[in-house]
Short mmCIF file of C-alpha atoms in Angstrom, two decimals:
data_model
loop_
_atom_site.label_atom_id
_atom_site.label_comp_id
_atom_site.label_asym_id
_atom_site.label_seq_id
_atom_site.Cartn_x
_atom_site.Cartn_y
_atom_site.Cartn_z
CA UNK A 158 0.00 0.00 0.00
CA UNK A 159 1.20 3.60 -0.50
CA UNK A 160 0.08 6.83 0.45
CA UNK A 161 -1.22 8.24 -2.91
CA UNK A 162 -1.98 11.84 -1.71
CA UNK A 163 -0.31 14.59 -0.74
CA UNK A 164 3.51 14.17 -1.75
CA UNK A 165 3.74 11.59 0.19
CA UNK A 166 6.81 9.24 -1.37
CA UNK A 167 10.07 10.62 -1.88
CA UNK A 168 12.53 9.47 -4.89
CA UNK A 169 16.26 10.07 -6.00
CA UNK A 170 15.01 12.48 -9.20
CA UNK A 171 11.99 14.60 -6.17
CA UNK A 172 15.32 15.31 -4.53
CA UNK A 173 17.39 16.70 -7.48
CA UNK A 174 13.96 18.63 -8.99
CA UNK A 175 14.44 21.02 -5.94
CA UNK A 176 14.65 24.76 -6.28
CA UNK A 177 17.64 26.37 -5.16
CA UNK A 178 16.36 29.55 -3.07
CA UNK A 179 18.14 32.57 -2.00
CA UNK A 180 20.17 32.73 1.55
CA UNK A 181 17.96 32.20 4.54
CA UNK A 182 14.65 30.57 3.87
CA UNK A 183 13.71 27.17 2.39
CA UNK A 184 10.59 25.69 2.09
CA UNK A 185 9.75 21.72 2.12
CA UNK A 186 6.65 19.72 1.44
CA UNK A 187 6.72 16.27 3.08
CA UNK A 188 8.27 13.67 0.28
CA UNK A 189 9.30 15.99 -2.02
CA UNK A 190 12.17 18.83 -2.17
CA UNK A 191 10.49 22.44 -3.26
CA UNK A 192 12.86 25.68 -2.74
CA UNK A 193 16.54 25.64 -1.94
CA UNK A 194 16.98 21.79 -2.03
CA UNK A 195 20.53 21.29 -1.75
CA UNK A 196 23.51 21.07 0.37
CA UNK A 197 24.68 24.50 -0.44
CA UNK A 198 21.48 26.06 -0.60
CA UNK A 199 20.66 28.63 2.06
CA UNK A 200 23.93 30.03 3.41
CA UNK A 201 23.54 33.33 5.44
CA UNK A 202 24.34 36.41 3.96
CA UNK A 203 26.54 39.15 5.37
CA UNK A 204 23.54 41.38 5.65
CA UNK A 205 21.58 38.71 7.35
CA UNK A 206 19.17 35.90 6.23
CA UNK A 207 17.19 37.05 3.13
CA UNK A 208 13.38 35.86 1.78
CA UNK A 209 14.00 36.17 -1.67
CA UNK A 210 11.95 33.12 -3.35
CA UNK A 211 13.38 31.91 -6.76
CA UNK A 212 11.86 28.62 -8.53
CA UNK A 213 13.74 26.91 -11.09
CA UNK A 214 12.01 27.70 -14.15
CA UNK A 215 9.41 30.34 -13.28
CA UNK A 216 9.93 34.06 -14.37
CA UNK A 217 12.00 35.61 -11.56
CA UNK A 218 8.97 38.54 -11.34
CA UNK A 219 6.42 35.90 -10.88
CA UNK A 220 5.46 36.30 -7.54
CA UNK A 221 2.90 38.79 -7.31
CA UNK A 222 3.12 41.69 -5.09
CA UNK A 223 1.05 41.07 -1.73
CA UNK A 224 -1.29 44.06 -1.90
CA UNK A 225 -1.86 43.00 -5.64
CA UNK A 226 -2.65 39.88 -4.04
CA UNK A 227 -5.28 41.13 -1.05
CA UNK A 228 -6.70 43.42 -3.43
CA UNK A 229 -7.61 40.43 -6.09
CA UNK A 230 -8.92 38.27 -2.20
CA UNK A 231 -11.69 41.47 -1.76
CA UNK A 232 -12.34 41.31 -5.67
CA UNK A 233 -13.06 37.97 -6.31
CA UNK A 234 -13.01 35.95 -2.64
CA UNK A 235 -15.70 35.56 0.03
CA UNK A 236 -15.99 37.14 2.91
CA UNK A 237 -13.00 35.11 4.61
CA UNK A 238 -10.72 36.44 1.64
CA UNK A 239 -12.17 39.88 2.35
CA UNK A 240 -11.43 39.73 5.99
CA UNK A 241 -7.75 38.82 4.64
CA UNK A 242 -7.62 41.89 2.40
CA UNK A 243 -8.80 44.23 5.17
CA UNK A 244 -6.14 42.91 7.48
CA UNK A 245 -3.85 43.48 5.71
CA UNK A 246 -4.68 46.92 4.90
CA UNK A 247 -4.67 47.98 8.06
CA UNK A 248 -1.09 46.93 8.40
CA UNK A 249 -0.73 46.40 11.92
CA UNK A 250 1.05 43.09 13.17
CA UNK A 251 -0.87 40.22 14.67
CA UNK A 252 -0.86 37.99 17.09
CA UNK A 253 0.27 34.45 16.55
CA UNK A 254 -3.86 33.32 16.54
CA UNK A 255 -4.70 35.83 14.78
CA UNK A 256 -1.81 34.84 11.79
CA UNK A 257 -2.75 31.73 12.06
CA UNK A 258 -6.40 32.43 10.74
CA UNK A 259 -5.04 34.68 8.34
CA UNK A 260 -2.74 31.34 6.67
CA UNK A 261 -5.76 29.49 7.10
CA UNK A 262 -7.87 32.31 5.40
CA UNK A 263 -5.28 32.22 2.52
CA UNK A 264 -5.55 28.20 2.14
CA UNK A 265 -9.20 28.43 1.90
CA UNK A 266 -9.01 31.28 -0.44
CA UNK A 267 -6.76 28.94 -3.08
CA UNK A 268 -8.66 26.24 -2.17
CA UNK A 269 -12.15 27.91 -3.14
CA UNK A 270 -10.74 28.70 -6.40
CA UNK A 271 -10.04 25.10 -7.25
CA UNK A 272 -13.52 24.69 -6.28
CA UNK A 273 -12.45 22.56 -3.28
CA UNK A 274 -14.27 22.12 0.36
CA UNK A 275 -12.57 24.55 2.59
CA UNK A 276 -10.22 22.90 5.67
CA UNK A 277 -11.85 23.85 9.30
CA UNK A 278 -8.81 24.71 11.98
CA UNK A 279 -7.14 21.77 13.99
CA UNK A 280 -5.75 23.09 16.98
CA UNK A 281 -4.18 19.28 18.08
CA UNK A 282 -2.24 19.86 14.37
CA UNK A 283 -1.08 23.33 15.24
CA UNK A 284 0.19 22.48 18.66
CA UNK A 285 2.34 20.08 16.62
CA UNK A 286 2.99 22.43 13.65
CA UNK A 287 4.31 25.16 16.50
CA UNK A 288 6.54 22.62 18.05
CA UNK A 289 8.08 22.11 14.55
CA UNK A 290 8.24 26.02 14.07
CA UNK A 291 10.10 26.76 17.24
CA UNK A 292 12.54 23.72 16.30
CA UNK A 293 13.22 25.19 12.86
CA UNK A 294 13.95 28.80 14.64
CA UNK A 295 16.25 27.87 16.93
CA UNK A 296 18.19 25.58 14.81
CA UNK A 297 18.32 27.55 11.51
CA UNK A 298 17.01 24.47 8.89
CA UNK A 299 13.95 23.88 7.34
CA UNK A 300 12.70 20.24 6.90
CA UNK A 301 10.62 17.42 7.96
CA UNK A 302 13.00 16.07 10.90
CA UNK A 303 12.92 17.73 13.93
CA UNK A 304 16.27 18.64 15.77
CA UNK A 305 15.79 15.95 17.96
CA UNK A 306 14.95 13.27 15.17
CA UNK A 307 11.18 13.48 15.18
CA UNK A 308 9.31 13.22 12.15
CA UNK A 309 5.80 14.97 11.42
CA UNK A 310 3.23 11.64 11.89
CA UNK A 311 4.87 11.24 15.43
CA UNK A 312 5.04 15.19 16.60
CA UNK A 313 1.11 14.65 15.25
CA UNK A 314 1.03 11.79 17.42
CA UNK A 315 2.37 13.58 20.71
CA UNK A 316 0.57 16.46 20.33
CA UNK A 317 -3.01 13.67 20.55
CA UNK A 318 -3.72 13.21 16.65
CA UNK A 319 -5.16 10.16 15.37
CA UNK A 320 -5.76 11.12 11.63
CA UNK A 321 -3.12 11.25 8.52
CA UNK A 322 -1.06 14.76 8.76
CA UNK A 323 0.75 15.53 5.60
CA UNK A 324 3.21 19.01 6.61
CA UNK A 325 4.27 22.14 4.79
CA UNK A 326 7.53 23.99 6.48
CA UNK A 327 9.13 27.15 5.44
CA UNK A 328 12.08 28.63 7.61
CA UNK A 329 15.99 29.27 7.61
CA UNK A 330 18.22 26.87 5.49
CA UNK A 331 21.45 28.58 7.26
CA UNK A 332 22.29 26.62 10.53
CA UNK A 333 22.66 29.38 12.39
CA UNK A 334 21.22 29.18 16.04
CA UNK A 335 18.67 32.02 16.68
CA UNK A 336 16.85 33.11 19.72
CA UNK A 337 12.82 32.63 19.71
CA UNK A 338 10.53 35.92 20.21
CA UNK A 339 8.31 34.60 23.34
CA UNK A 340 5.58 36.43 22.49
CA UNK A 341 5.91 36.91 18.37
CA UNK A 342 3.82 39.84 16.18
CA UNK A 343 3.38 38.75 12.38
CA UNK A 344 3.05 41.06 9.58
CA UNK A 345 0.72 40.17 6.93
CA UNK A 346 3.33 40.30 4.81
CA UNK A 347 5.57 37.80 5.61
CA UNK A 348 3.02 35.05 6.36
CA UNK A 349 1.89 35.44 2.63
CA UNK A 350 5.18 35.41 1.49
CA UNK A 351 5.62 31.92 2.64
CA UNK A 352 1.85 30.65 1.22
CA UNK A 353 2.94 32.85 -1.93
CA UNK A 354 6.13 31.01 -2.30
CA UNK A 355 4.05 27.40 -1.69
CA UNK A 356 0.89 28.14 -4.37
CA UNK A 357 3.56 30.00 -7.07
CA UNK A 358 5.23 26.56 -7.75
CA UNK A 359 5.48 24.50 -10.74
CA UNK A 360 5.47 21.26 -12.22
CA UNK A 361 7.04 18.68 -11.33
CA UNK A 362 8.97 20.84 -7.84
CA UNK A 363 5.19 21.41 -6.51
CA UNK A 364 4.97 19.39 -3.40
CA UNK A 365 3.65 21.78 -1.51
CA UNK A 366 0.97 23.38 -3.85
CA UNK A 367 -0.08 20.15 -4.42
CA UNK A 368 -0.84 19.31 -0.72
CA UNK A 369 -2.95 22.78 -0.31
CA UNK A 370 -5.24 21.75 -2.96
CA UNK A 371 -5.41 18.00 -2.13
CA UNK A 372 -8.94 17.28 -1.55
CA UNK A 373 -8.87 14.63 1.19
CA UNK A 374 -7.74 16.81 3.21
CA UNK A 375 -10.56 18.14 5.95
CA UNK A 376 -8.67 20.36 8.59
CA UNK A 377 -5.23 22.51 9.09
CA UNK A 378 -3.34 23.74 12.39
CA UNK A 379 -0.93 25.99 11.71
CA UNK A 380 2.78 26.17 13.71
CA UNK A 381 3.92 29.72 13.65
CA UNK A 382 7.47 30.87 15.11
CA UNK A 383 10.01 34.00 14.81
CA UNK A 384 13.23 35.01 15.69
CA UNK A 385 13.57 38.04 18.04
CA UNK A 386 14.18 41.25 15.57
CA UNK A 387 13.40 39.46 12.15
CA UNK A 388 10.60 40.08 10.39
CA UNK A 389 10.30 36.81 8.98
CA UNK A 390 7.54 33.97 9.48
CA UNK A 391 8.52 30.17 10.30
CA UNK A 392 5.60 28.38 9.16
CA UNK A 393 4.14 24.56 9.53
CA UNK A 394 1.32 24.25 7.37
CA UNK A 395 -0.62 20.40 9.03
CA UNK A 396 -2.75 19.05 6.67
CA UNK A 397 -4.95 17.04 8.41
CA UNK A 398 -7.59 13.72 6.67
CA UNK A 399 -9.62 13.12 9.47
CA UNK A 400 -12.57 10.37 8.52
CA UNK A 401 -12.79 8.50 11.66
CA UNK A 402 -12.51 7.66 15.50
CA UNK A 403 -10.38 5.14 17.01
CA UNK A 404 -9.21 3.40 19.68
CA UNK A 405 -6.33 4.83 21.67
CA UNK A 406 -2.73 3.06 21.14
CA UNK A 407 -0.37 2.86 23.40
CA UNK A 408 2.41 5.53 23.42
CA UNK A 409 5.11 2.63 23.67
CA UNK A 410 5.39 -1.41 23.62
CA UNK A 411 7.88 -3.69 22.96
CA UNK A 412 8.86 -5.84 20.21
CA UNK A 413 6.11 -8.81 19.73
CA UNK A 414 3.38 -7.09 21.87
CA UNK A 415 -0.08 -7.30 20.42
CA UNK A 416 -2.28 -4.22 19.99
CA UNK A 417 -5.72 -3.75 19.36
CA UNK A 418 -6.15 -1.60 16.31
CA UNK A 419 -10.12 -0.24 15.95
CA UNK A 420 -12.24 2.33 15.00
CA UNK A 421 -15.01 4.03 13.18
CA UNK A 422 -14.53 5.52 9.77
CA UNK A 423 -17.40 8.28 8.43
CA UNK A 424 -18.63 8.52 4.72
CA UNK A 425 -17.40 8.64 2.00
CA UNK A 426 -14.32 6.76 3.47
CA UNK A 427 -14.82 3.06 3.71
CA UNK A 428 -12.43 0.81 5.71
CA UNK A 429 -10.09 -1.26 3.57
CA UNK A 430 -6.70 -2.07 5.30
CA UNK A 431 -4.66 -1.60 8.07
CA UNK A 432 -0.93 -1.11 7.90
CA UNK A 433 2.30 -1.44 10.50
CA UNK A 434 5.20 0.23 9.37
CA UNK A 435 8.87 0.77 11.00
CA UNK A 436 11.65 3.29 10.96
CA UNK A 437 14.41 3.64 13.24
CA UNK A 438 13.73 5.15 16.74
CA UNK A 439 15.10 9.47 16.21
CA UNK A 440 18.65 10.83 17.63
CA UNK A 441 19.46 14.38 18.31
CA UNK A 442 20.50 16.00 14.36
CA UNK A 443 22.92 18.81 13.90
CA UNK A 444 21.88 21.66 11.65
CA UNK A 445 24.36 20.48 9.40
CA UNK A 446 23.54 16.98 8.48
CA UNK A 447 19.73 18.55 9.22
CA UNK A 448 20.31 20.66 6.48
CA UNK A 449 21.21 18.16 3.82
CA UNK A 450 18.49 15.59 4.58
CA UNK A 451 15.61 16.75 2.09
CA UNK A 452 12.82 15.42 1.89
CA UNK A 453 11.33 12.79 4.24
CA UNK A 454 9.02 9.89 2.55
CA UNK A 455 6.16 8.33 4.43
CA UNK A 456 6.89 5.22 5.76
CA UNK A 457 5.44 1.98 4.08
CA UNK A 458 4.03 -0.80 5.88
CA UNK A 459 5.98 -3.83 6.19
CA UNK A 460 2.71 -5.74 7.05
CA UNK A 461 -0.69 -5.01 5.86
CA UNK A 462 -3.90 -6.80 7.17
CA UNK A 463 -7.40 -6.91 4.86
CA UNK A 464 -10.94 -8.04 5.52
CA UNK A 465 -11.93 -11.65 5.34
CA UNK A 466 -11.87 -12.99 1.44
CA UNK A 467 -8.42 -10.99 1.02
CA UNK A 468 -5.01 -12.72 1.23
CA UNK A 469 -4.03 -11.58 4.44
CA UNK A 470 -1.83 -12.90 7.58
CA UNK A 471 -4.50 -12.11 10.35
CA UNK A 472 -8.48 -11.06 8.79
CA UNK A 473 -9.51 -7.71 9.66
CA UNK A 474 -12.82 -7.78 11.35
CA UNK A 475 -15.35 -5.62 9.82
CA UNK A 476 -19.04 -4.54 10.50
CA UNK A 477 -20.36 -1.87 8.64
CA UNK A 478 -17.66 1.25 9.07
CA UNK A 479 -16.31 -0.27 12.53
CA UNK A 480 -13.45 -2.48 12.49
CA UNK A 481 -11.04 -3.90 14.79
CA UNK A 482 -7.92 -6.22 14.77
CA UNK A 483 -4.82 -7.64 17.03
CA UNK A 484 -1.81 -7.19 15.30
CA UNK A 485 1.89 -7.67 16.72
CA UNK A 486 4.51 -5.24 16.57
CA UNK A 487 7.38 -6.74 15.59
CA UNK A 488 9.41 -6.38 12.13
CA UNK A 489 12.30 -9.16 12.55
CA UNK A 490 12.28 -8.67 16.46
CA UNK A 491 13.64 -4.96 15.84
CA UNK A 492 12.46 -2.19 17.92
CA UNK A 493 11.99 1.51 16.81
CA UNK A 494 9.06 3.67 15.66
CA UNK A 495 6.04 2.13 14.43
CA UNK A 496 3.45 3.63 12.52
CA UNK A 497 0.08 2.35 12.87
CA UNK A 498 -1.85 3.19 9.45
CA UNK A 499 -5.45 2.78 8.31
CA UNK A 500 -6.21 2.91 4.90
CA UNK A 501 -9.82 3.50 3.24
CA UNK A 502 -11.01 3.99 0.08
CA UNK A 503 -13.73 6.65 -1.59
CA UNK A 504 -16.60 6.25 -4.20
CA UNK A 505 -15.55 6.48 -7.27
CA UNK A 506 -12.46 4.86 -6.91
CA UNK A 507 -10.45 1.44 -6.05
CA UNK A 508 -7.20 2.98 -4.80
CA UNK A 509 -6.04 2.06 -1.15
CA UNK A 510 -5.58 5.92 0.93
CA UNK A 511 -4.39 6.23 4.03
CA UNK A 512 -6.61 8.20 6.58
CA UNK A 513 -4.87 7.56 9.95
CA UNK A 514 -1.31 7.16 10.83
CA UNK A 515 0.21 7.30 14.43
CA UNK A 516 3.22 6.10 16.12
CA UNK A 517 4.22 4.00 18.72
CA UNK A 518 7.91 3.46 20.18
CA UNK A 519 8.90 0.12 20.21
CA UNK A 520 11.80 -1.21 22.96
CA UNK A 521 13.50 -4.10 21.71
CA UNK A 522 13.10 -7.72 22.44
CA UNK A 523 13.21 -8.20 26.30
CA UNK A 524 13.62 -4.40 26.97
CA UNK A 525 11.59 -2.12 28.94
CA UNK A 526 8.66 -0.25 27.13
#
């Protein structure tokens, strides 16, 4: 099974369609390199970081100026676009709740115009998106990986998520360590020059484009951080598909343990699969070897369990939209972080997606949890 939405996979030629960007900011869609991919991408200039945006072939003028922009959002938008524009007009900095409904404001704008649903705010995705924020801040990087080795489906995890999260990030690409402003004011400006940066991408670098206007997707929390005396926004855009309720898991087992997986999905999704996949439990990462990572894929389960009539090690049980199942958690008797995944599919189509995905850390055989 793989995720199919989103830019969920990463592969060898993602990485090398990256933009390279101007000193100081990058931005990253999860699976897929967008601006400044590269190891030498994003050094700090003498004059400080700068938030120049260039994509690899795009006219260099093609970002639109932002009051061009909020002027178009009061022409043509509704009255959440409006509210945008008139924000913005007024020019005055905003809090970090108040930027964060102006992002979301944006997203619904450029989703509206695809004639997609609009996303509704997830605050257990923005206390996770923040985390990430503040990490990228402090650090100087921009990616997927947290400092400390997290990755975005388990900061989702921590923060009490239980749907899929697919994750935006925009922020320094420098290294350099930078002190966080406790209590942060956002100009207009700089938030949209982040979103502008995300939506003005093209074929095939569009990662992050792509995952505004996926339509799966049903909700957004948005991590916002700044460094003290810099007018320029760290962003986490968390893309949330939420189509069910399930069971709680257990934050941490060890290798062979059974879990119960269950749950409820909600129309249109209807249950098809559920997934166990592994990577290696995180380490601390210095901004150096954080900077040259790239793009993170989505891990792929190493054992997948179907309903009854399916080839399938252990027969998912399932009654109407509720389903449940003990699986084991062990891949070779290795420990590490496990993602639990449950996949669905939607009328009109066959494909397998995946609509939940959270972690669990494994100890290894005959360790402690």
């Amino acid at each position: 099974m793989r995720a199919i939405h989103g830019s969920g996979t990463t592969t060898r030629d993602d990485r090398r369609r990256g933009f390279r960007g101007a000193a100081g900011l990058w931005l990253l869609g999860v699976g897929a390199c967008a601006l400044g991919c590269g190891a030498g991408a994003g050094r700090a200039s003498p004059e400080g970081p700068a938030v120049a945006f260039a994509a690899r072939g795009a006219p260099e003028d093609g970002a639109r100026p932002v009051a061009d922009e909020a002027a178009d959002a009061a022409k043509h938008g509704g009255g959440e676009a409006q509210g945008a524009a008139a924000r913005h007009a007024k020019g005055r900095r905003m809090t970090r709740a108040e930027a964060a409904r102006h992002v979301i404001e944006l997203v619904n704008r450029d989703r509206a115009a695809h004639e997609l649903p609009p996303v509704a705010w997830d605050e257990t995705a923005a206390r996770a998106g923040r985390r990430h924020a503040e990490d990228m801040v402090r650090v100087g990087f921009t990616g997927h990986w947290g400092s400390d080795g997290s990755v975005p489906e388990e900061r989702y995890t921590a923060a009490g998520g239980d749907g899929f999260v697919m994750e935006n990030a925009g922020c320094f690409a420098d290294g350099v360590p930078r002190e966080l402003d406790p209590d942060p004011r956002f100009s207009a400006e700089s938030l949209e020059r982040v979103h502008r940066a995300f939506m003005n991408e093209k074929p095939p670098a569009d990662g992050h484009r792509r995952n505004v206007l996926t339509a799966s997707h049903t909700s957004l929390g948005v991590g916002l951080a700044k460094a003290k005396g810099l007018d320029i926004a760290c962003m986490a855009q968390e893309f949330v598909d939420d189509y069910g309720t399930y069971q709680p898991l257990p934050r941490r087992a060890r290798v062979g343990e059974v879990i119960r997986v269950a749950g409820e999905l909600r129309p249109p999704a209807k249950v098809a699969g559920v997934g166990i996949s592994r990577i290696e439990r995180g380490a601390p990462i210095e901004a150096e070897r954080l900077l040259r990572m790239g793009g993170y894929a989505i891990p792929q389960p190493h054992a997948t369990f179907f309903p009854k009539g399916y080839k399938t090690p252990i027969p998912l049980e399932v009654n109407g939209n509720r389903f449940s199942i003990q699986v084991p958690l062990d891949d070779r008797g290795r420990g590490g972080r496990y993602g639990v995944s449950v996949w669905a599919t939607f009328p009109g189509s066959n494909e397998l997606k995946m609509v939940s995905l959270r972690t669990v850390d494994v100890g290894g055989k005959g360790g402690a949890r």
